[in-house]
Coordinates of C-alpha atoms and ligand atoms in Angstrom, one line a residue:
Chain A
M1109 CA -180.4 103.4 7.6
A1110 CA -177.8 105.8 8.2
V1111 CA -177.7 109.4 7.5
L1112 CA -175.0 112.0 7.3
L1113 CA -176.1 115.3 8.1
L1114 CA -173.6 118.2 7.4
A1115 CA -173.8 120.8 10.1
E1116 CA -174.2 124.2 8.9
M1117 CA -170.8 126.0 9.4
T1118 CA -170.8 129.9 8.5
G1119 CA -167.6 131.9 9.1
G1120 CA -166.4 128.8 11.3
E1121 CA -169.2 129.1 13.6
F1122 CA -172.0 126.6 14.2
Q1123 CA -175.3 127.4 12.8
Q1124 CA -178.0 125.9 15.0
D1125 CA -181.2 127.0 13.3
A1126 CA -180.3 125.7 9.7
T1127 CA -178.8 122.4 11.2
A1128 CA -181.8 121.9 13.6
K1129 CA -184.1 122.4 10.5
A1130 CA -182.2 120.0 7.9
L1131 CA -182.1 117.5 11.2
T1132 CA -185.9 117.1 11.4
A1133 CA -186.0 116.2 7.4
A1134 CA -182.8 113.7 8.1
K1135 CA -184.7 111.9 10.9
Q1136 CA -187.4 111.1 8.7
L1137 CA -184.7 109.1 6.7
G1138 CA -182.8 107.1 9.4
D1139 CA -180.2 107.2 12.2
V1140 CA -178.4 110.5 11.9
T1141 CA -174.6 111.4 12.4
V1142 CA -173.9 114.8 12.3
L1143 CA -170.7 115.7 10.5
V1144 CA -169.2 119.0 11.9
A1145 CA -166.3 120.3 9.8
G1146 CA -164.1 123.3 10.1
D1147 CA -160.6 124.7 11.7
D1148 CA -161.5 123.8 15.5
V1149 CA -164.8 122.6 15.9
A1150 CA -164.8 121.3 19.5
A1151 CA -167.4 123.8 20.8
A1152 CA -169.5 123.3 17.6
A1153 CA -169.5 119.5 18.0
G1154 CA -170.6 119.9 21.5
E1155 CA -173.8 122.1 20.3
A1156 CA -174.7 119.9 17.9
A1157 CA -174.4 116.9 20.2
K1158 CA -177.4 118.5 22.1
L1159 CA -179.8 118.3 19.3
D1160 CA -182.5 115.9 19.8
G1161 CA -182.2 113.0 17.6
V1162 CA -178.7 113.0 16.8
S1163 CA -177.0 109.8 17.1
K1164 CA -173.6 110.6 17.1
V1165 CA -171.4 113.6 16.2
L1166 CA -168.5 113.2 14.1
A1167 CA -166.0 116.2 14.7
V1168 CA -163.2 116.8 12.0
S1169 CA -161.0 119.7 12.9
D1170 CA -158.4 120.9 10.4
A1171 CA -157.2 124.0 9.0
S1172 CA -158.0 123.1 5.4
L1173 CA -161.5 123.2 6.5
A1174 CA -161.6 126.6 8.0
N1175 CA -163.4 128.4 5.5
Y1176 CA -165.5 125.4 4.0
L1177 CA -164.0 125.6 0.4
A1178 CA -165.6 122.9 -1.5
E1179 CA -162.6 120.7 -2.8
P1180 CA -161.7 119.8 0.8
V1181 CA -165.2 119.5 2.5
A1182 CA -166.2 117.6 -0.9
A1183 CA -163.3 115.4 -0.7
L1184 CA -164.1 114.7 3.1
V1185 CA -167.7 113.8 2.7
A1186 CA -167.2 111.7 -0.3
G1187 CA -164.6 109.7 1.8
L1188 CA -167.1 109.1 4.8
A1189 CA -170.1 108.1 2.1
G1190 CA -169.5 104.5 2.2
D1191 CA -171.1 104.2 5.7
Y1192 CA -174.3 106.2 5.1
E1193 CA -177.1 105.8 2.6
H1194 CA -178.3 109.5 2.7
I1195 CA -176.1 112.6 2.7
V1196 CA -178.1 115.6 3.9
A1197 CA -177.8 119.4 4.6
P1198 CA -179.8 122.6 4.8
S1199 CA -179.9 124.2 1.5
T1200 CA -177.3 127.1 2.4
A1201 CA -174.9 129.0 0.2
N1202 CA -172.2 126.4 1.8
A1203 CA -174.2 123.2 1.3
K1204 CA -175.0 124.4 -2.7
N1205 CA -171.5 124.7 -3.2
V1206 CA -170.5 121.4 -1.7
L1207 CA -172.8 119.0 -2.1
P1208 CA -173.5 118.6 -6.0
R1209 CA -169.8 117.9 -5.9
V1210 CA -170.0 115.4 -3.3
A1211 CA -172.7 113.9 -5.5
A1212 CA -170.5 113.7 -8.8
L1213 CA -167.9 112.2 -6.7
L1214 CA -170.1 109.6 -5.8
D1215 CA -171.6 109.4 -9.6
V1216 CA -175.0 110.0 -8.0
M1217 CA -177.5 112.9 -8.7
V1218 CA -177.8 115.9 -6.3
L1219 CA -181.5 116.4 -4.8
S1220 CA -181.4 120.6 -4.6
D1221 CA -184.1 122.2 -2.1
V1222 CA -186.1 119.3 -0.9
T1223 CA -189.2 120.5 0.6
G1224 CA -190.8 117.3 1.4
I1225 CA -189.7 113.5 1.9
V1226 CA -192.3 110.9 0.6
D1227 CA -190.0 108.0 1.1
G1228 CA -186.4 107.1 1.4
D1229 CA -185.9 107.2 -2.4
T1230 CA -188.8 109.8 -3.2
F1231 CA -188.6 113.6 -2.6
E1232 CA -190.5 116.7 -3.6
R1233 CA -188.8 119.8 -5.0
P1234 CA -189.8 123.0 -6.5
I1235 CA -189.2 123.8 -10.1
Y1236 CA -189.6 127.1 -12.2
A1237 CA -189.2 129.1 -9.4
G1238 CA -191.8 127.4 -7.4
N1239 CA -194.7 127.5 -10.1
A1240 CA -194.4 123.7 -9.9
I1241 CA -193.7 121.0 -7.4
Q1242 CA -191.8 117.7 -8.9
T1243 CA -191.8 114.6 -7.0
V1244 CA -189.1 112.6 -7.9
K1245 CA -187.9 109.0 -7.4
S1246 CA -184.0 108.1 -7.4
S1247 CA -182.4 105.2 -8.6
D1248 CA -178.9 106.0 -7.0
A1249 CA -177.6 104.0 -4.3
K1250 CA -177.1 107.0 -2.2
K1251 CA -179.0 109.9 -2.0
V1252 CA -177.5 113.3 -1.8
L1253 CA -179.9 116.0 -0.9
T1254 CA -180.0 119.9 0.1
V1255 CA -183.3 120.6 2.4
R1256 CA -185.2 123.9 2.5
T1257 CA -184.9 124.7 6.0
A1258 CA -188.2 127.0 5.4
N1259 CA -190.2 123.9 5.2
F1260 CA -189.0 122.0 8.2
D1261 CA -189.4 122.8 12.1
A1262 CA -186.1 123.1 13.9
A1263 CA -185.5 120.0 16.0
A1264 CA -185.5 121.1 19.8
E1265 CA -182.3 120.5 22.1
G1266 CA -182.3 117.6 24.6
G1267 CA -180.0 115.1 23.3
S1268 CA -176.5 114.1 24.0
A1269 CA -174.9 112.2 21.4
S1270 CA -171.3 111.3 21.6
V1271 CA -169.0 112.9 19.8
E1272 CA -166.2 111.0 17.7
D1273 CA -163.1 112.8 16.3
G1274 CA -162.4 112.0 12.4
A1275 CA -159.8 113.0 10.2
A1276 CA -159.9 115.2 7.2
A1277 CA -159.0 114.1 3.7
A1278 CA -155.8 115.1 1.9
D1279 CA -156.3 118.9 0.7
P1280 CA -155.9 119.5 -3.0
G1281 CA -154.7 122.8 -2.6
L1282 CA -156.7 124.2 -5.4
S1283 CA -158.0 127.1 -3.8
S1284 CA -157.3 129.4 -1.0
W1285 CA -159.5 131.9 1.1
V1286 CA -158.8 135.6 0.7
E1287 CA -161.5 137.4 2.9
D1288 CA -165.0 137.3 4.1
K1289 CA -167.1 140.8 3.7
V1290 CA -169.8 140.0 6.2
E1291 CA -172.0 142.6 7.7
E1292 CA -172.0 142.1 11.5
S1293 CA -176.0 143.0 12.7
D1294 CA -177.9 142.5 15.9
R1295 CA -181.1 141.8 13.7
P1296 CA -182.4 138.4 13.4
D1297 CA -181.2 136.3 11.0
L1298 CA -183.0 136.5 7.6
T1299 CA -183.9 132.9 7.2
S1300 CA -184.9 132.1 11.0
A1301 CA -186.7 135.5 11.8
K1302 CA -190.3 135.1 12.9
I1303 CA -190.8 138.4 10.8
V1304 CA -189.3 139.9 7.7
V1305 CA -189.5 143.6 6.5
S1306 CA -188.5 143.7 2.7
G1307 CA -188.0 146.6 0.6
G1308 CA -188.2 146.7 -3.1
R1309 CA -187.2 149.3 -6.1
G1310 CA -189.9 151.3 -4.9
V1311 CA -188.0 152.6 -1.8
G1312 CA -185.7 154.5 -4.4
S1313 CA -182.4 154.6 -3.0
E1314 CA -180.0 153.3 -0.2
E1315 CA -180.8 156.1 2.3
N1316 CA -184.7 155.9 1.7
F1317 CA -183.7 152.1 2.5
A1318 CA -183.3 153.5 6.4
I1319 CA -187.0 153.6 6.6
I1320 CA -187.6 149.8 5.9
E1321 CA -184.8 149.2 8.5
K1322 CA -186.3 151.1 11.2
L1323 CA -189.8 149.4 10.6
A1324 CA -188.1 146.2 10.8
D1325 CA -186.1 147.4 14.3
V1326 CA -189.2 148.2 15.9
M1327 CA -191.0 145.0 14.9
G1328 CA -187.9 142.8 16.0
A1329 CA -187.8 141.8 12.2
A1330 CA -185.1 140.9 9.8
V1331 CA -184.7 143.0 6.5
G1332 CA -185.2 141.8 3.3
A1333 CA -185.0 142.8 -0.4
S1334 CA -186.0 142.3 -3.9
R1335 CA -183.7 141.4 -6.5
A1336 CA -184.2 145.1 -7.9
A1337 CA -183.4 146.6 -4.5
V1338 CA -180.4 144.6 -4.4
D1339 CA -179.0 145.6 -7.9
S1340 CA -179.7 149.3 -7.6
G1341 CA -177.3 149.0 -4.6
Y1342 CA -180.0 149.7 -1.9
A1343 CA -179.2 146.8 0.1
P1344 CA -176.5 144.3 0.4
N1345 CA -176.9 140.7 -1.9
D1346 CA -177.3 138.8 1.0
W1347 CA -180.8 140.3 1.8
Q1348 CA -182.1 139.3 -1.6
V1349 CA -185.4 137.2 -1.1
G1350 CA -186.2 135.0 -4.2
Q1351 CA -185.9 132.2 -6.4
T1352 CA -182.0 132.8 -6.5
G1353 CA -182.0 134.4 -3.1
K1354 CA -183.0 133.4 0.2
V1355 CA -186.4 131.4 0.8
V1356 CA -187.8 132.5 3.7
A1357 CA -191.3 131.6 5.6
P1358 CA -191.8 133.8 8.7
D1359 CA -195.0 134.2 10.5
L1360 CA -195.2 137.7 9.2
Y1361 CA -193.7 138.9 5.8
V1362 CA -194.0 142.8 5.0
A1363 CA -193.3 143.4 1.2
V1364 CA -192.6 147.4 0.9
G1365 CA -192.5 148.9 -2.9
I1366 CA -192.3 145.4 -4.4
S1367 CA -194.1 144.4 -7.3
G1368 CA -194.3 140.7 -6.9
A1369 CA -192.5 139.2 -9.7
I1370 CA -192.6 135.4 -9.7
Q1371 CA -189.0 135.0 -8.9
H1372 CA -189.7 137.2 -5.7
L1373 CA -192.6 135.3 -4.6
A1374 CA -190.6 132.1 -5.2
G1375 CA -188.6 133.1 -1.9
M1376 CA -191.7 134.2 0.3
K1377 CA -195.0 133.1 -1.0
D1378 CA -195.0 130.3 2.3
S1379 CA -194.9 133.0 4.6
K1380 CA -197.8 132.3 7.1
V1381 CA -199.2 136.1 6.9
I1382 CA -198.2 138.5 4.1
V1383 CA -198.7 142.1 4.0
A1384 CA -198.0 144.1 0.8
I1385 CA -197.6 148.0 0.9
N1386 CA -197.7 149.2 -2.9
K1387 CA -199.0 152.4 -4.5
D1388 CA -200.0 150.4 -7.5
E1389 CA -203.0 148.6 -6.9
E1390 CA -202.5 146.5 -9.8
A1391 CA -199.4 145.3 -8.5
P1392 CA -199.1 141.4 -8.5
I1393 CA -198.0 141.3 -5.0
F1394 CA -201.5 141.7 -3.9
Q1395 CA -202.8 138.2 -5.1
V1396 CA -200.6 136.7 -2.6
A1397 CA -201.3 139.2 0.2
D1398 CA -203.4 138.4 3.2
Y1399 CA -203.3 142.0 4.1
G1400 CA -203.0 144.6 1.1
L1401 CA -202.5 148.6 1.5
V1402 CA -202.5 150.8 -1.6
A1403 CA -200.6 153.7 -0.3
D1404 CA -197.4 155.6 -0.8
L1405 CA -194.8 153.7 1.0
F1406 CA -193.2 157.0 2.5
D1407 CA -196.4 157.7 4.4
A1408 CA -197.5 154.2 5.4
V1409 CA -194.2 153.0 6.4
P1410 CA -193.2 155.9 9.3
E1411 CA -197.1 155.4 10.1
L1412 CA -196.7 152.0 10.6
E1413 CA -193.3 152.0 12.7
K1414 CA -195.3 154.6 15.1
A1415 CA -198.3 152.4 15.4
V1416 CA -196.2 149.2 16.2
G1417 CA -193.3 151.2 17.9
Chain B
M350 CA -156.6 131.1 -23.2
K351 CA -159.8 129.3 -24.1
V352 CA -162.9 129.7 -22.4
L353 CA -165.7 127.1 -22.5
V354 CA -169.4 128.7 -21.6
P355 CA -172.3 125.9 -21.4
V356 CA -175.5 127.6 -22.4
K357 CA -179.1 126.2 -21.4
R358 CA -182.2 127.0 -23.6
V359 CA -185.0 127.4 -20.9
I360 CA -188.4 128.8 -20.6
D361 CA -188.5 132.6 -21.1
Y362 CA -188.4 133.9 -17.0
N363 CA -191.1 136.3 -17.9
V364 CA -193.6 133.3 -18.9
K365 CA -195.8 132.1 -16.2
V366 CA -195.4 128.5 -15.8
R367 CA -198.3 126.0 -16.3
V368 CA -198.4 122.7 -14.7
K369 CA -200.3 120.2 -17.2
A370 CA -203.5 118.8 -15.9
D371 CA -202.6 114.9 -16.2
G372 CA -199.4 115.9 -13.7
S373 CA -197.0 114.7 -16.1
G374 CA -195.0 117.8 -16.3
V375 CA -195.3 121.8 -17.2
D376 CA -196.6 123.0 -20.7
L377 CA -193.8 123.6 -23.1
A378 CA -195.9 123.8 -26.4
N379 CA -195.6 127.1 -28.0
V380 CA -194.1 128.7 -25.0
K381 CA -191.3 131.5 -25.6
M382 CA -187.6 129.9 -24.8
S383 CA -184.4 132.1 -24.2
M384 CA -181.2 131.5 -23.1
N385 CA -180.7 131.0 -19.4
P386 CA -180.4 134.3 -17.8
F387 CA -177.4 133.2 -15.6
D388 CA -176.0 132.0 -18.8
E389 CA -176.3 135.4 -20.6
I390 CA -174.3 136.7 -17.7
A391 CA -171.5 134.1 -18.5
V392 CA -171.3 134.8 -21.9
E393 CA -170.8 138.3 -21.3
E394 CA -168.3 138.0 -18.8
A395 CA -166.2 135.8 -21.4
I396 CA -166.6 138.4 -23.7
R397 CA -165.0 141.0 -21.5
L398 CA -162.3 138.8 -20.6
K399 CA -161.6 138.4 -24.3
E400 CA -161.9 142.4 -24.9
K401 CA -159.1 142.5 -22.1
G402 CA -157.2 140.2 -23.9
T403 CA -157.0 137.8 -21.3
V404 CA -159.0 135.1 -23.6
E405 CA -158.4 134.4 -27.4
E406 CA -161.6 132.3 -28.0
I407 CA -165.0 131.4 -26.6
V408 CA -166.7 128.3 -27.2
V409 CA -170.1 127.8 -26.3
V410 CA -171.8 124.4 -25.9
S411 CA -175.4 123.7 -25.5
I412 CA -177.2 119.8 -24.6
G413 CA -180.7 119.4 -25.1
V414 CA -183.1 119.5 -28.2
K415 CA -182.0 120.6 -31.5
Q416 CA -183.8 123.8 -31.1
S417 CA -180.9 124.7 -28.8
Q418 CA -179.2 125.8 -31.8
E419 CA -181.3 129.2 -31.6
T420 CA -179.6 129.8 -28.3
L421 CA -176.2 129.0 -29.5
R422 CA -176.9 131.4 -32.4
T423 CA -177.8 134.2 -29.8
A424 CA -174.3 133.4 -28.0
L425 CA -172.5 133.7 -31.2
A426 CA -174.2 137.0 -31.8
M427 CA -173.1 138.4 -28.2
G428 CA -169.6 137.8 -29.3
A429 CA -168.8 134.1 -28.7
D430 CA -166.4 132.5 -31.8
R431 CA -167.5 128.8 -32.0
A432 CA -170.6 126.8 -30.8
I433 CA -170.8 122.9 -30.0
L434 CA -174.7 121.3 -29.8
V435 CA -174.8 118.0 -28.3
N436 CA -178.1 116.6 -29.5
A437 CA -179.4 114.8 -26.5
A438 CA -183.0 114.9 -26.6
D439 CA -185.9 115.0 -29.3
D440 CA -188.7 116.0 -26.9
V441 CA -188.6 119.3 -25.4
H442 CA -190.3 118.2 -22.2
T443 CA -186.9 116.1 -21.6
D444 CA -184.6 117.7 -19.4
I445 CA -180.8 116.2 -19.0
E446 CA -179.7 116.1 -15.6
P447 CA -176.7 117.7 -14.3
L448 CA -174.9 115.0 -13.5
A449 CA -175.1 114.0 -17.3
V450 CA -174.5 117.4 -18.7
A451 CA -171.5 117.4 -16.5
K452 CA -170.1 114.1 -17.8
L453 CA -170.7 115.3 -21.4
L454 CA -169.1 118.8 -20.6
A455 CA -166.2 117.1 -19.2
K456 CA -165.7 115.1 -22.4
V457 CA -165.9 118.4 -24.5
V458 CA -163.4 120.0 -21.8
E459 CA -160.9 117.1 -22.6
E460 CA -161.2 117.9 -26.2
E461 CA -161.2 121.5 -26.0
Q462 CA -158.6 122.1 -23.3
P463 CA -160.3 125.5 -22.1
G464 CA -158.3 127.5 -19.2
L465 CA -161.5 128.3 -17.6
V466 CA -165.3 127.2 -17.8
I467 CA -167.8 130.0 -17.0
A468 CA -171.3 128.7 -16.5
G469 CA -174.6 129.8 -15.1
K470 CA -175.1 129.3 -11.2
Q471 CA -178.3 127.7 -11.9
A472 CA -181.0 126.9 -14.7
I473 CA -184.4 128.8 -14.0
D474 CA -186.1 125.7 -15.0
N475 CA -185.0 122.9 -13.3
D476 CA -183.4 125.3 -10.3
M477 CA -180.9 122.6 -9.7
N478 CA -177.9 124.9 -9.3
A479 CA -175.5 122.0 -9.8
T480 CA -173.7 121.5 -13.0
G481 CA -170.9 123.4 -12.5
Q482 CA -169.9 121.9 -8.9
M483 CA -170.4 118.6 -10.8
L484 CA -168.3 119.4 -13.8
S485 CA -165.6 120.6 -11.4
A486 CA -165.4 117.6 -9.4
L487 CA -165.2 115.2 -12.4
L488 CA -162.5 117.5 -13.8
G489 CA -160.9 117.5 -10.5
W490 CA -160.8 121.2 -11.0
S491 CA -161.0 124.1 -8.5
Q492 CA -164.4 125.5 -8.5
A493 CA -165.6 129.2 -7.7
T494 CA -169.6 129.6 -7.2
F495 CA -171.9 132.4 -7.1
A496 CA -169.6 134.9 -8.5
S497 CA -170.0 138.4 -8.3
E498 CA -166.6 139.7 -9.6
V499 CA -164.2 137.4 -11.4
A500 CA -160.4 138.8 -11.9
I501 CA -157.3 136.7 -13.8
E502 CA -154.4 137.2 -12.0
G503 CA -151.4 135.2 -13.7
D504 CA -152.4 131.6 -13.1
D505 CA -155.2 132.1 -10.7
A506 CA -158.7 133.3 -10.8
V507 CA -159.5 135.6 -8.1
V508 CA -163.5 135.3 -7.2
T509 CA -165.9 137.2 -5.1
R510 CA -168.6 135.1 -4.2
E511 CA -172.2 135.7 -3.2
V512 CA -172.7 133.7 0.2
D513 CA -175.1 133.5 3.1
G514 CA -173.6 136.2 5.3
G515 CA -172.4 138.9 2.4
L516 CA -169.5 138.2 0.1
Q517 CA -166.4 135.9 0.1
T518 CA -163.3 136.1 -2.1
I519 CA -161.4 133.1 -2.9
K520 CA -158.5 132.6 -5.0
V521 CA -158.5 129.1 -7.2
K522 CA -155.8 127.7 -9.4
M523 CA -156.7 127.6 -13.2
P524 CA -158.0 125.8 -14.9
A525 CA -161.5 126.5 -12.9
I526 CA -164.9 126.2 -13.2
V527 CA -166.7 129.5 -12.3
T528 CA -170.3 129.8 -11.6
V529 CA -171.8 133.4 -12.2
D530 CA -174.7 135.4 -10.2
L531 CA -176.8 138.1 -10.9
R532 CA -174.7 140.8 -10.1
L533 CA -171.4 140.2 -12.1
N534 CA -172.4 142.3 -15.0
E535 CA -175.3 143.0 -17.1
P536 CA -175.3 141.0 -20.5
R537 CA -175.4 142.8 -23.8
Y538 CA -177.9 142.8 -26.4
A539 CA -176.9 141.6 -29.6
S540 CA -177.0 143.7 -32.4
L541 CA -178.7 143.3 -35.8
P542 CA -175.2 143.2 -37.7
N543 CA -173.6 140.7 -35.1
I544 CA -176.7 138.5 -35.4
M545 CA -176.2 138.2 -39.2
K546 CA -172.6 137.6 -38.7
A547 CA -173.5 134.6 -36.0
K548 CA -175.1 133.0 -38.9
K549 CA -172.1 132.2 -40.4
K550 CA -169.9 131.2 -37.2
P551 CA -169.2 127.6 -36.9
L552 CA -171.6 125.2 -35.2
E553 CA -170.8 121.7 -34.7
E554 CA -173.4 119.2 -34.0
K555 CA -172.9 116.0 -31.5
T556 CA -174.3 113.0 -29.7
P557 CA -173.9 111.8 -26.6
A558 CA -172.9 108.8 -28.2
D559 CA -170.0 110.6 -29.8
Y560 CA -168.6 111.3 -26.2
G561 CA -169.8 107.5 -25.0
V562 CA -172.1 109.4 -22.2
D563 CA -174.9 107.7 -21.0
V564 CA -177.5 110.5 -20.5
S565 CA -180.2 108.5 -19.1
P566 CA -181.9 109.8 -16.0
R567 CA -181.2 109.1 -12.6
L568 CA -184.2 110.8 -11.0
E569 CA -187.7 109.6 -12.3
V570 CA -190.5 111.9 -12.4
V571 CA -193.0 110.7 -10.4
K572 CA -195.4 113.6 -10.8
T573 CA -195.5 117.5 -11.5
S574 CA -198.4 119.2 -9.2
E575 CA -199.3 122.7 -8.7
P576 CA -197.9 124.3 -5.8
A577 CA -200.4 125.0 -2.7
E578 CA -202.9 128.2 -3.5
R579 CA -202.9 131.0 -0.9
A580 CA -206.2 131.8 0.2
A581 CA -207.5 135.0 -1.0
G582 CA -206.9 138.1 1.0
V583 CA -208.2 141.4 1.8
M584 CA -207.2 145.0 1.0
V585 CA -207.2 147.6 3.9
G586 CA -208.2 151.0 4.0
S587 CA -205.4 152.5 6.3
V588 CA -202.3 151.7 8.6
E589 CA -204.6 151.7 11.5
E590 CA -206.6 149.2 10.2
L591 CA -203.8 147.1 8.9
V592 CA -202.1 146.9 12.6
S593 CA -205.6 146.0 13.7
K594 CA -206.0 143.3 11.8
L595 CA -202.1 142.2 12.4
K596 CA -202.9 142.3 16.3
N597 CA -206.6 140.7 16.6
E598 CA -207.2 138.8 13.2
A599 CA -203.6 137.3 12.4
G600 CA -201.9 137.5 15.8
V601 CA -198.6 138.0 14.4
I602 CA -197.8 141.1 16.0
Ligands
LIG2479 C1 -182.9 134.8 -13.4 C2 -183.4 135.6 -12.3 C3 -183.4 135.7 -11.1 C4 -184.1 136.6 -10.3 N1 -184.0 136.2 -9.0 C5 -184.8 137.0 -8.2 C6 -184.8 136.9 -6.9 O1 -184.2 136.1 -6.4 N2 -185.2 137.8 -6.1 C7 -186.2 138.7 -6.7 O2 -186.7 139.7 -5.8 N3 -186.1 139.1 -8.0 C8 -185.4 138.3 -8.8 N4 -185.5 138.4 -10.3 C9 -186.0 139.8 -10.6 C10 -187.4 140.0 -10.5 O3 -187.8 139.3 -12.0 C11 -188.0 141.2 -10.6 O4 -187.1 142.1 -11.8 C12 -187.8 141.8 -9.1 O5 -188.2 141.0 -8.2 C13 -188.4 143.1 -9.4 O6 -188.1 143.9 -8.2 P1 -188.9 145.1 -7.3 O7 -190.5 144.5 -7.2 O8 -188.2 145.6 -6.3 O9 -189.1 146.2 -8.2 P2 -190.2 146.9 -9.3 O10 -191.2 145.6 -10.3 O11 -189.7 147.5 -10.3 O12 -191.4 146.8 -8.6 C14 -191.3 148.2 -7.8 C15 -192.5 148.2 -7.1 O13 -192.5 149.2 -6.2 C16 -193.8 150.3 -6.4 N5 -193.5 151.6 -5.9 C17 -192.8 152.4 -6.4 N6 -192.8 153.8 -5.8 C18 -193.6 153.4 -4.4 C19 -194.0 154.2 -3.6 N7 -193.5 155.6 -3.2 N8 -195.0 153.7 -2.6 C20 -195.3 152.6 -2.6 N9 -195.0 151.5 -3.8 C21 -194.1 151.9 -4.5 C22 -194.1 150.2 -7.9 O14 -195.5 150.2 -8.1 C23 -193.8 148.8 -8.2 O15 -194.8 147.7 -7.9 C24 -184.8 137.6 -10.7 C25 -184.7 137.7 -12.3 C26 -184.3 137.0 -13.1 C27 -184.2 137.1 -14.8
LIG2480 N1 -178.6 121.3 -21.0 C1 -177.5 122.1 -20.5 N2 -176.7 122.5 -21.7 C2 -175.8 123.4 -21.7 N3 -175.4 123.8 -20.4 C3 -176.2 123.7 -19.2 C4 -177.1 122.5 -19.4 N4 -177.7 122.4 -18.1 C5 -177.0 123.2 -17.3 N5 -176.1 124.1 -17.9 C6 -175.0 125.1 -17.3 O1 -174.9 124.5 -16.1 C7 -175.5 125.7 -15.3 C8 -176.3 125.6 -14.0 O2 -177.6 124.5 -14.3 P1 -178.2 124.0 -13.2 O3 -177.1 123.0 -12.6 O4 -179.0 122.7 -13.9 O5 -179.1 124.6 -12.3 C9 -176.6 126.5 -16.3 O6 -176.6 128.1 -16.0 C10 -175.5 126.2 -17.5 O7 -174.4 127.3 -17.7

């Protein structure tokens, strides 16, 4: 049984961590071909070929694919679908944009955010912000799924798959790219970091958020935020952790000034160790925390920074 | 221009969901239901476009049980002009899949010929994040998902999208499908006079058969279970104690 795995390409660059985690899921389904699509993907295809367990890499370079716009990428994937029983991608913003479109072109349902694979037709996925896990069996001839990277370990390197060139589909020319506003940062990526330090509304302002960032930096951590912190302008949108933001499962998650609404918990409760710092001892975040500290964050965070620095 | 906004009736976001003991689903009996929060944002955006003079008419559509009427009335009270209810289920526990919803919406679009469809990015019950993209594929239209800013410029929509690395701006040819993210706007509350007025606004009832669409599910729900529980944690008395536990007990720093 053949599986087509979409390599994650963000800003034209191959994202090894997300791709390697989705590969672990894809390998359970069959023989994996990785599709690397973009403007000029020679280097990216080479990196994908090194992942352990990849049978073949399909490299498609075309100007229309440069910014991973939904219409040309979905047309390409749907055109290739005939050869595969499963089409898989990591649950990134790109894949969530593209794969439902692919599924509809193929007249099949999409399986979003798969957290477990039971067999080739049967999958587990969270619903209601992770308050329930649904096991669903697909009756479609082809299965199109995005997989939660937090639930699968990254496949190792050490492979040497062959790379084959493919051609893009005709670009319907419905959309064009205008600009990306991406903050470059030396910090680890939120979804692959071993430690995440997140701040919430309790942090109080964009200026104050610097204490969260400083703590993250001494710990070598990524920085996250609650929706309230993002909505209030303390932190950028791509730091949001939760039901409708990013889902993370680091070794250590430190929640600072975050109350612990179910929508936030949905994005972090699979972390191995959770620390909560909150001045309200009744805050629901303490119910999921392994270590809870009732304290004013403006005292505790600088002290913690000194202690671990 | 006419705008179509699909709105879904879902369990209120404040309700703590309970899985039924027999694993057959979640308990929706006597539970507060509301409009999907993302759809409130979509309705609000449509109203703002109307207030700017870009849009003449706002049609809201809901697919599901009869009670979805309430959701449509809420949208009408916010400022939508007209509503269509597609009665597609009798049992509140039946969820119509995004593919079937998209097929029904595609038929409504054929009839109504809107220039723009504004949907939510995700329904907070099934957490699928799929319907807008699927509708766009079925219609062969352009799509701009996860919008945090929408500007109509002639025949194009310029949309800023929330993506993994930050923000991306794209320009899409209309007609287009836009799905909205949390930061696009803050939806208004319906005022009492508007709630009264909404009762008189037109609400048309249809069935999937009227559109010739088969809504039977492709995914069979085998079971619904509780997520794994976390073991109870401990409270620490000081930062010093916390650091010691993280080092010696948890071994994570
Ligand atoms: C459709 C929808 C989607 C959503 N998606 C998400 C999502 O993806 N992610 C997400 O996070 N939320 C999401 N939310 C929002 C969620 O419901 C909560 O509103 C949000 O998580 C609250 O953020 P918060 O904990 O930072 O703020 P609050 O709930 O206001 O909590 C602030 C906390 O800070 C504490 N505090 C204040 N001052 C101090 C101090 N000096 N020292 C220590 N502690 C202090 C307070 O005790 C309080 O517990 C969503 C909501 C909806 C409706
Ligand atoms: N049954 C429905 N009735 C009306 N609109 C819906 C329905 N299901 C989904 N939608 C729309 O599609 C969006 C995304 O839903 P989903 O793909 O299910 O996550 C929602 O925010 C609604 O705008």
